[in-house]
PDB file of N, CA, C and O in Angstrom:
ATOM      1  N   UNK A  52      -2.917  36.927  43.986  1.00  0.00           N
ATOM      2  CA  UNK A  52      -4.192  36.246  44.066  1.00  0.00           C
ATOM      3  C   UNK A  52      -5.106  37.066  44.984  1.00  0.00           C
ATOM      4  O   UNK A  52      -4.747  37.349  46.121  1.00  0.00           O
ATOM      5  N   UNK A  53      -6.276  37.425  44.489  1.00  0.00           N
ATOM      6  CA  UNK A  53      -7.194  38.216  45.318  1.00  0.00           C
ATOM      7  C   UNK A  53      -7.693  37.429  46.522  1.00  0.00           C
ATOM      8  O   UNK A  53      -7.767  36.201  46.501  1.00  0.00           O
ATOM      9  N   UNK A  54      -8.041  38.171  47.570  1.00  0.00           N
ATOM     10  CA  UNK A  54      -8.545  37.531  48.791  1.00  0.00           C
ATOM     11  C   UNK A  54      -9.803  36.727  48.514  1.00  0.00           C
ATOM     12  O   UNK A  54     -10.048  35.703  49.122  1.00  0.00           O
ATOM     13  N   UNK A  55     -10.609  37.208  47.574  1.00  0.00           N
ATOM     14  CA  UNK A  55     -11.858  36.518  47.257  1.00  0.00           C
ATOM     15  C   UNK A  55     -11.578  35.085  46.810  1.00  0.00           C
ATOM     16  O   UNK A  55     -12.273  34.154  47.195  1.00  0.00           O
ATOM     17  N   UNK A  56     -10.514  34.881  46.021  1.00  0.00           N
ATOM     18  CA  UNK A  56     -10.153  33.539  45.571  1.00  0.00           C
ATOM     19  C   UNK A  56      -9.698  32.666  46.736  1.00  0.00           C
ATOM     20  O   UNK A  56      -9.943  31.463  46.746  1.00  0.00           O
ATOM     21  N   UNK A  57      -9.011  33.256  47.694  1.00  0.00           N
ATOM     22  CA  UNK A  57      -8.538  32.486  48.841  1.00  0.00           C
ATOM     23  C   UNK A  57      -9.699  32.005  49.707  1.00  0.00           C
ATOM     24  O   UNK A  57      -9.621  30.962  50.339  1.00  0.00           O
ATOM     25  N   UNK A  58     -10.763  32.751  49.709  1.00  0.00           N
ATOM     26  CA  UNK A  58     -11.897  32.415  50.554  1.00  0.00           C
ATOM     27  C   UNK A  58     -12.877  31.479  49.861  1.00  0.00           C
ATOM     28  O   UNK A  58     -13.845  31.051  50.461  1.00  0.00           O
ATOM     29  N   UNK A  59     -12.633  31.140  48.608  1.00  0.00           N
ATOM     30  CA  UNK A  59     -13.535  30.279  47.850  1.00  0.00           C
ATOM     31  C   UNK A  59     -13.373  28.837  48.319  1.00  0.00           C
ATOM     32  O   UNK A  59     -12.439  28.141  47.956  1.00  0.00           O
ATOM     33  N   UNK A  60     -14.286  28.391  49.151  1.00  0.00           N
ATOM     34  CA  UNK A  60     -14.209  27.050  49.738  1.00  0.00           C
ATOM     35  C   UNK A  60     -14.317  25.960  48.673  1.00  0.00           C
ATOM     36  O   UNK A  60     -13.656  24.937  48.752  1.00  0.00           O
ATOM     37  N   UNK A  61     -15.177  26.192  47.669  1.00  0.00           N
ATOM     38  CA  UNK A  61     -15.376  25.178  46.625  1.00  0.00           C
ATOM     39  C   UNK A  61     -14.074  24.862  45.906  1.00  0.00           C
ATOM     40  O   UNK A  61     -13.762  23.708  45.639  1.00  0.00           O
ATOM     41  N   UNK A  62     -13.307  25.879  45.583  1.00  0.00           N
ATOM     42  CA  UNK A  62     -12.052  25.641  44.865  1.00  0.00           C
ATOM     43  C   UNK A  62     -11.056  24.872  45.726  1.00  0.00           C
ATOM     44  O   UNK A  62     -10.368  23.994  45.247  1.00  0.00           O
ATOM     45  N   UNK A  63     -11.003  25.152  47.006  1.00  0.00           N
ATOM     46  CA  UNK A  63     -10.099  24.415  47.894  1.00  0.00           C
ATOM     47  C   UNK A  63     -10.492  22.949  47.951  1.00  0.00           C
ATOM     48  O   UNK A  63      -9.643  22.075  47.963  1.00  0.00           O
ATOM     49  N   UNK A  64     -11.778  22.667  47.981  1.00  0.00           N
ATOM     50  CA  UNK A  64     -12.230  21.271  48.032  1.00  0.00           C
ATOM     51  C   UNK A  64     -11.890  20.535  46.742  1.00  0.00           C
ATOM     52  O   UNK A  64     -11.494  19.387  46.765  1.00  0.00           O
ATOM     53  N   UNK A  65     -12.017  21.208  45.617  1.00  0.00           N
ATOM     54  CA  UNK A  65     -11.662  20.587  44.334  1.00  0.00           C
ATOM     55  C   UNK A  65     -10.185  20.248  44.325  1.00  0.00           C
ATOM     56  O   UNK A  65      -9.786  19.154  43.946  1.00  0.00           O
ATOM     57  N   UNK A  66      -9.346  21.159  44.769  1.00  0.00           N
ATOM     58  CA  UNK A  66      -7.913  20.894  44.799  1.00  0.00           C
ATOM     59  C   UNK A  66      -7.609  19.735  45.736  1.00  0.00           C
ATOM     60  O   UNK A  66      -6.773  18.905  45.432  1.00  0.00           O
ATOM     61  N   UNK A  67      -8.287  19.652  46.856  1.00  0.00           N
ATOM     62  CA  UNK A  67      -8.066  18.561  47.804  1.00  0.00           C
ATOM     63  C   UNK A  67      -8.410  17.226  47.157  1.00  0.00           C
ATOM     64  O   UNK A  67      -7.695  16.250  47.304  1.00  0.00           O
ATOM     65  N   UNK A  68      -9.515  17.160  46.410  1.00  0.00           N
ATOM     66  CA  UNK A  68      -9.894  15.918  45.734  1.00  0.00           C
ATOM     67  C   UNK A  68      -8.853  15.515  44.713  1.00  0.00           C
ATOM     68  O   UNK A  68      -8.550  14.344  44.561  1.00  0.00           O
ATOM     69  N   UNK A  69      -8.306  16.486  43.982  1.00  0.00           N
ATOM     70  CA  UNK A  69      -7.269  16.169  42.997  1.00  0.00           C
ATOM     71  C   UNK A  69      -6.040  15.584  43.670  1.00  0.00           C
ATOM     72  O   UNK A  69      -5.431  14.659  43.156  1.00  0.00           O
ATOM     73  N   UNK A  70      -5.679  16.105  44.820  1.00  0.00           N
ATOM     74  CA  UNK A  70      -4.532  15.585  45.555  1.00  0.00           C
ATOM     75  C   UNK A  70      -4.822  14.153  46.008  1.00  0.00           C
ATOM     76  O   UNK A  70      -3.975  13.276  45.916  1.00  0.00           O
ATOM     77  N   UNK A  71      -6.038  13.901  46.482  1.00  0.00           N
ATOM     78  CA  UNK A  71      -6.398  12.557  46.928  1.00  0.00           C
ATOM     79  C   UNK A  71      -6.349  11.569  45.774  1.00  0.00           C
ATOM     80  O   UNK A  71      -5.882  10.452  45.925  1.00  0.00           O
ATOM     81  N   UNK A  72      -6.856  11.953  44.602  1.00  0.00           N
ATOM     82  CA  UNK A  72      -6.803  11.068  43.431  1.00  0.00           C
ATOM     83  C   UNK A  72      -5.364  10.764  43.054  1.00  0.00           C
ATOM     84  O   UNK A  72      -5.021   9.642  42.707  1.00  0.00           O
ATOM     85  N   UNK A  73      -4.530  11.787  43.108  1.00  0.00           N
ATOM     86  CA  UNK A  73      -3.127  11.612  42.760  1.00  0.00           C
ATOM     87  C   UNK A  73      -2.463  10.626  43.708  1.00  0.00           C
ATOM     88  O   UNK A  73      -1.719   9.745  43.284  1.00  0.00           O
ATOM     89  N   UNK A  74      -2.744  10.749  44.999  1.00  0.00           N
ATOM     90  CA  UNK A  74      -2.130   9.830  45.965  1.00  0.00           C
ATOM     91  C   UNK A  74      -2.666   8.413  45.776  1.00  0.00           C
ATOM     92  O   UNK A  74      -1.931   7.444  45.977  1.00  0.00           O
ATOM     93  N   UNK A  75      -3.931   8.277  45.375  1.00  0.00           N
ATOM     94  CA  UNK A  75      -4.473   6.941  45.092  1.00  0.00           C
ATOM     95  C   UNK A  75      -3.774   6.322  43.890  1.00  0.00           C
ATOM     96  O   UNK A  75      -3.468   5.128  43.881  1.00  0.00           O
ATOM     97  N   UNK A  76      -3.514   7.131  42.867  1.00  0.00           N
ATOM     98  CA  UNK A  76      -2.809   6.626  41.687  1.00  0.00           C
ATOM     99  C   UNK A  76      -1.386   6.216  42.054  1.00  0.00           C
ATOM    100  O   UNK A  76      -0.892   5.196  41.583  1.00  0.00           O
ATOM    101  N   UNK A  77      -0.733   7.006  42.883  1.00  0.00           N
ATOM    102  CA  UNK A  77       0.624   6.671  43.308  1.00  0.00           C
ATOM    103  C   UNK A  77       0.623   5.361  44.080  1.00  0.00           C
ATOM    104  O   UNK A  77       1.473   4.494  43.845  1.00  0.00           O
ATOM    105  N   UNK A  78      -0.349   5.192  44.967  1.00  0.00           N
ATOM    106  CA  UNK A  78      -0.452   3.933  45.725  1.00  0.00           C
ATOM    107  C   UNK A  78      -0.696   2.754  44.787  1.00  0.00           C
ATOM    108  O   UNK A  78      -0.144   1.670  44.979  1.00  0.00           O
ATOM    109  N   UNK A  79      -1.527   2.966  43.758  1.00  0.00           N
ATOM    110  CA  UNK A  79      -1.794   1.898  42.796  1.00  0.00           C
ATOM    111  C   UNK A  79      -0.527   1.514  42.032  1.00  0.00           C
ATOM    112  O   UNK A  79      -0.232   0.331  41.843  1.00  0.00           O
ATOM    113  N   UNK A  80       0.256   2.515  41.604  1.00  0.00           N
ATOM    114  CA  UNK A  80       1.506   2.230  40.898  1.00  0.00           C
ATOM    115  C   UNK A  80       2.506   1.514  41.805  1.00  0.00           C
ATOM    116  O   UNK A  80       3.210   0.606  41.370  1.00  0.00           O
ATOM    117  N   UNK A  81       2.565   1.899  43.060  1.00  0.00           N
ATOM    118  CA  UNK A  81       3.466   1.221  44.006  1.00  0.00           C
ATOM    119  C   UNK A  81       3.088  -0.247  44.149  1.00  0.00           C
ATOM    120  O   UNK A  81       3.946  -1.118  44.195  1.00  0.00           O
ATOM    121  N   UNK A  82       1.781  -0.507  44.214  1.00  0.00           N
ATOM    122  CA  UNK A  82       1.300  -1.887  44.333  1.00  0.00           C
ATOM    123  C   UNK A  82       1.659  -2.683  43.080  1.00  0.00           C
ATOM    124  O   UNK A  82       2.136  -3.821  43.167  1.00  0.00           O
ATOM    125  N   UNK A  83       1.490  -2.061  41.904  1.00  0.00           N
ATOM    126  CA  UNK A  83       1.814  -2.759  40.658  1.00  0.00           C
ATOM    127  C   UNK A  83       3.308  -3.035  40.549  1.00  0.00           C
ATOM    128  O   UNK A  83       3.715  -4.114  40.115  1.00  0.00           O
ATOM    129  N   UNK A  84       4.124  -2.065  40.929  1.00  0.00           N
ATOM    130  CA  UNK A  84       5.577  -2.224  40.825  1.00  0.00           C
ATOM    131  C   UNK A  84       6.065  -3.345  41.729  1.00  0.00           C
ATOM    132  O   UNK A  84       7.003  -4.064  41.390  1.00  0.00           O
ATOM    133  N   UNK A  85       5.434  -3.539  42.862  1.00  0.00           N
ATOM    134  CA  UNK A  85       5.870  -4.600  43.773  1.00  0.00           C
ATOM    135  C   UNK A  85       5.452  -5.992  43.284  1.00  0.00           C
ATOM    136  O   UNK A  85       5.942  -6.990  43.798  1.00  0.00           O
ATOM    137  N   UNK A  86       4.570  -6.055  42.268  1.00  0.00           N
ATOM    138  CA  UNK A  86       4.112  -7.329  41.719  1.00  0.00           C
ATOM    139  C   UNK A  86       5.084  -7.778  40.615  1.00  0.00           C
ATOM    140  O   UNK A  86       5.216  -7.129  39.583  1.00  0.00           O
ATOM    141  N   UNK A  87       5.770  -8.904  40.842  1.00  0.00           N
ATOM    142  CA  UNK A  87       6.774  -9.384  39.890  1.00  0.00           C
ATOM    143  C   UNK A  87       6.172  -9.724  38.525  1.00  0.00           C
ATOM    144  O   UNK A  87       6.788  -9.455  37.491  1.00  0.00           O
ATOM    145  N   UNK A  88       4.985 -10.305  38.509  1.00  0.00           N
ATOM    146  CA  UNK A  88       4.350 -10.643  37.231  1.00  0.00           C
ATOM    147  C   UNK A  88       4.045  -9.393  36.408  1.00  0.00           C
ATOM    148  O   UNK A  88       4.235  -9.370  35.195  1.00  0.00           O
ATOM    149  N   UNK A  89       3.591  -8.350  37.086  1.00  0.00           N
ATOM    150  CA  UNK A  89       3.307  -7.093  36.391  1.00  0.00           C
ATOM    151  C   UNK A  89       4.589  -6.499  35.816  1.00  0.00           C
ATOM    152  O   UNK A  89       4.611  -6.031  34.673  1.00  0.00           O
ATOM    153  N   UNK A  90       5.655  -6.522  36.594  1.00  0.00           N
ATOM    154  CA  UNK A  90       6.924  -5.957  36.124  1.00  0.00           C
ATOM    155  C   UNK A  90       7.467  -6.750  34.943  1.00  0.00           C
ATOM    156  O   UNK A  90       7.963  -6.160  33.980  1.00  0.00           O
ATOM    157  N   UNK A  91       7.369  -8.071  34.977  1.00  0.00           N
ATOM    158  CA  UNK A  91       7.801  -8.887  33.836  1.00  0.00           C
ATOM    159  C   UNK A  91       7.006  -8.522  32.588  1.00  0.00           C
ATOM    160  O   UNK A  91       7.572  -8.357  31.501  1.00  0.00           O
ATOM    161  N   UNK A  92       5.701  -8.394  32.740  1.00  0.00           N
ATOM    162  CA  UNK A  92       4.844  -8.024  31.612  1.00  0.00           C
ATOM    163  C   UNK A  92       5.225  -6.649  31.069  1.00  0.00           C
ATOM    164  O   UNK A  92       5.335  -6.458  29.851  1.00  0.00           O
ATOM    165  N   UNK A  93       5.435  -5.687  31.957  1.00  0.00           N
ATOM    166  CA  UNK A  93       5.781  -4.327  31.543  1.00  0.00           C
ATOM    167  C   UNK A  93       7.121  -4.294  30.812  1.00  0.00           C
ATOM    168  O   UNK A  93       7.259  -3.635  29.785  1.00  0.00           O
ATOM    169  N   UNK A  94       8.107  -5.027  31.317  1.00  0.00           N
ATOM    170  CA  UNK A  94       9.430  -5.057  30.681  1.00  0.00           C
ATOM    171  C   UNK A  94       9.341  -5.693  29.301  1.00  0.00           C
ATOM    172  O   UNK A  94       9.925  -5.186  28.332  1.00  0.00           O
ATOM    173  N   UNK A  95       8.592  -6.786  29.174  1.00  0.00           N
ATOM    174  CA  UNK A  95       8.427  -7.434  27.866  1.00  0.00           C
ATOM    175  C   UNK A  95       7.717  -6.511  26.887  1.00  0.00           C
ATOM    176  O   UNK A  95       8.074  -6.446  25.711  1.00  0.00           O
ATOM    177  N   UNK A  96       6.717  -5.790  27.352  1.00  0.00           N
ATOM    178  CA  UNK A  96       5.983  -4.851  26.497  1.00  0.00           C
ATOM    179  C   UNK A  96       6.890  -3.737  26.015  1.00  0.00           C
ATOM    180  O   UNK A  96       6.904  -3.396  24.825  1.00  0.00           O
ATOM    181  N   UNK A  97       7.681  -3.175  26.895  1.00  0.00           N
ATOM    182  CA  UNK A  97       8.615  -2.110  26.518  1.00  0.00           C
ATOM    183  C   UNK A  97       9.645  -2.638  25.532  1.00  0.00           C
ATOM    184  O   UNK A  97       9.961  -1.987  24.532  1.00  0.00           O
ATOM    185  N   UNK A  98      10.162  -3.838  25.782  1.00  0.00           N
ATOM    186  CA  UNK A  98      11.168  -4.430  24.893  1.00  0.00           C
ATOM    187  C   UNK A  98      10.590  -4.689  23.509  1.00  0.00           C
ATOM    188  O   UNK A  98      11.248  -4.403  22.495  1.00  0.00           O
ATOM    189  N   UNK A  99       9.368  -5.202  23.438  1.00  0.00           N
ATOM    190  CA  UNK A  99       8.783  -5.473  22.118  1.00  0.00           C
ATOM    191  C   UNK A  99       8.481  -4.174  21.373  1.00  0.00           C
ATOM    192  O   UNK A  99       8.707  -4.079  20.166  1.00  0.00           O
ATOM    193  N   UNK A 100       7.992  -3.156  22.085  1.00  0.00           N
ATOM    194  CA  UNK A 100       7.749  -1.860  21.444  1.00  0.00           C
ATOM    195  C   UNK A 100       9.047  -1.235  20.949  1.00  0.00           C
ATOM    196  O   UNK A 100       9.108  -0.686  19.842  1.00  0.00           O
ATOM    197  N   UNK A 101      10.086  -1.339  21.749  1.00  0.00           N
ATOM    198  CA  UNK A 101      11.383  -0.776  21.363  1.00  0.00           C
ATOM    199  C   UNK A 101      11.952  -1.529  20.165  1.00  0.00           C
ATOM    200  O   UNK A 101      12.462  -0.909  19.216  1.00  0.00           O
ATOM    201  N   UNK A 102      11.854  -2.851  20.165  1.00  0.00           N
ATOM    202  CA  UNK A 102      12.340  -3.646  19.037  1.00  0.00           C
ATOM    203  C   UNK A 102      11.592  -3.282  17.759  1.00  0.00           C
ATOM    204  O   UNK A 102      12.191  -3.125  16.696  1.00  0.00           O
ATOM    205  N   UNK A 103      10.292  -3.166  17.873  1.00  0.00           N
ATOM    206  CA  UNK A 103       9.464  -2.814  16.717  1.00  0.00           C
ATOM    207  C   UNK A 103       9.864  -1.441  16.183  1.00  0.00           C
ATOM    208  O   UNK A 103       9.971  -1.218  14.986  1.00  0.00           O
ATOM    209  N   UNK A 104      10.100  -0.490  17.095  1.00  0.00           N
ATOM    210  CA  UNK A 104      10.480   0.855  16.688  1.00  0.00           C
ATOM    211  C   UNK A 104      11.861   0.866  16.012  1.00  0.00           C
ATOM    212  O   UNK A 104      12.064   1.542  15.002  1.00  0.00           O
ATOM    213  N   UNK A 105      12.797   0.098  16.559  1.00  0.00           N
ATOM    214  CA  UNK A 105      14.153   0.100  16.020  1.00  0.00           C
ATOM    215  C   UNK A 105      14.261  -0.619  14.673  1.00  0.00           C
ATOM    216  O   UNK A 105      15.170  -0.340  13.901  1.00  0.00           O
ATOM    217  N   UNK A 106      13.355  -1.550  14.394  1.00  0.00           N
ATOM    218  CA  UNK A 106      13.429  -2.281  13.115  1.00  0.00           C
ATOM    219  C   UNK A 106      12.732  -1.556  11.987  1.00  0.00           C
ATOM    220  O   UNK A 106      12.809  -2.007  10.842  1.00  0.00           O
ATOM    221  N   UNK A 107      12.052  -0.476  12.268  1.00  0.00           N
ATOM    222  CA  UNK A 107      11.383   0.295  11.184  1.00  0.00           C
ATOM    223  C   UNK A 107      12.369   1.058  10.365  1.00  0.00           C
ATOM    224  O   UNK A 107      13.410   1.437  10.689  1.00  0.00           O
TER     225      UNK A 107
END
């Protein structure tokens, strides 16, 4: 990687924002997983999709 790329402040800031978005998404998924109603809904959705797929 050329030194010029390392000194590009704009690119570093873009990468930092992507990391922040990723951590926000991870926090959102953690919050959803801890919600029992959400997990019940997700399990039922997966089960119905799997049943539909297996009966084809």
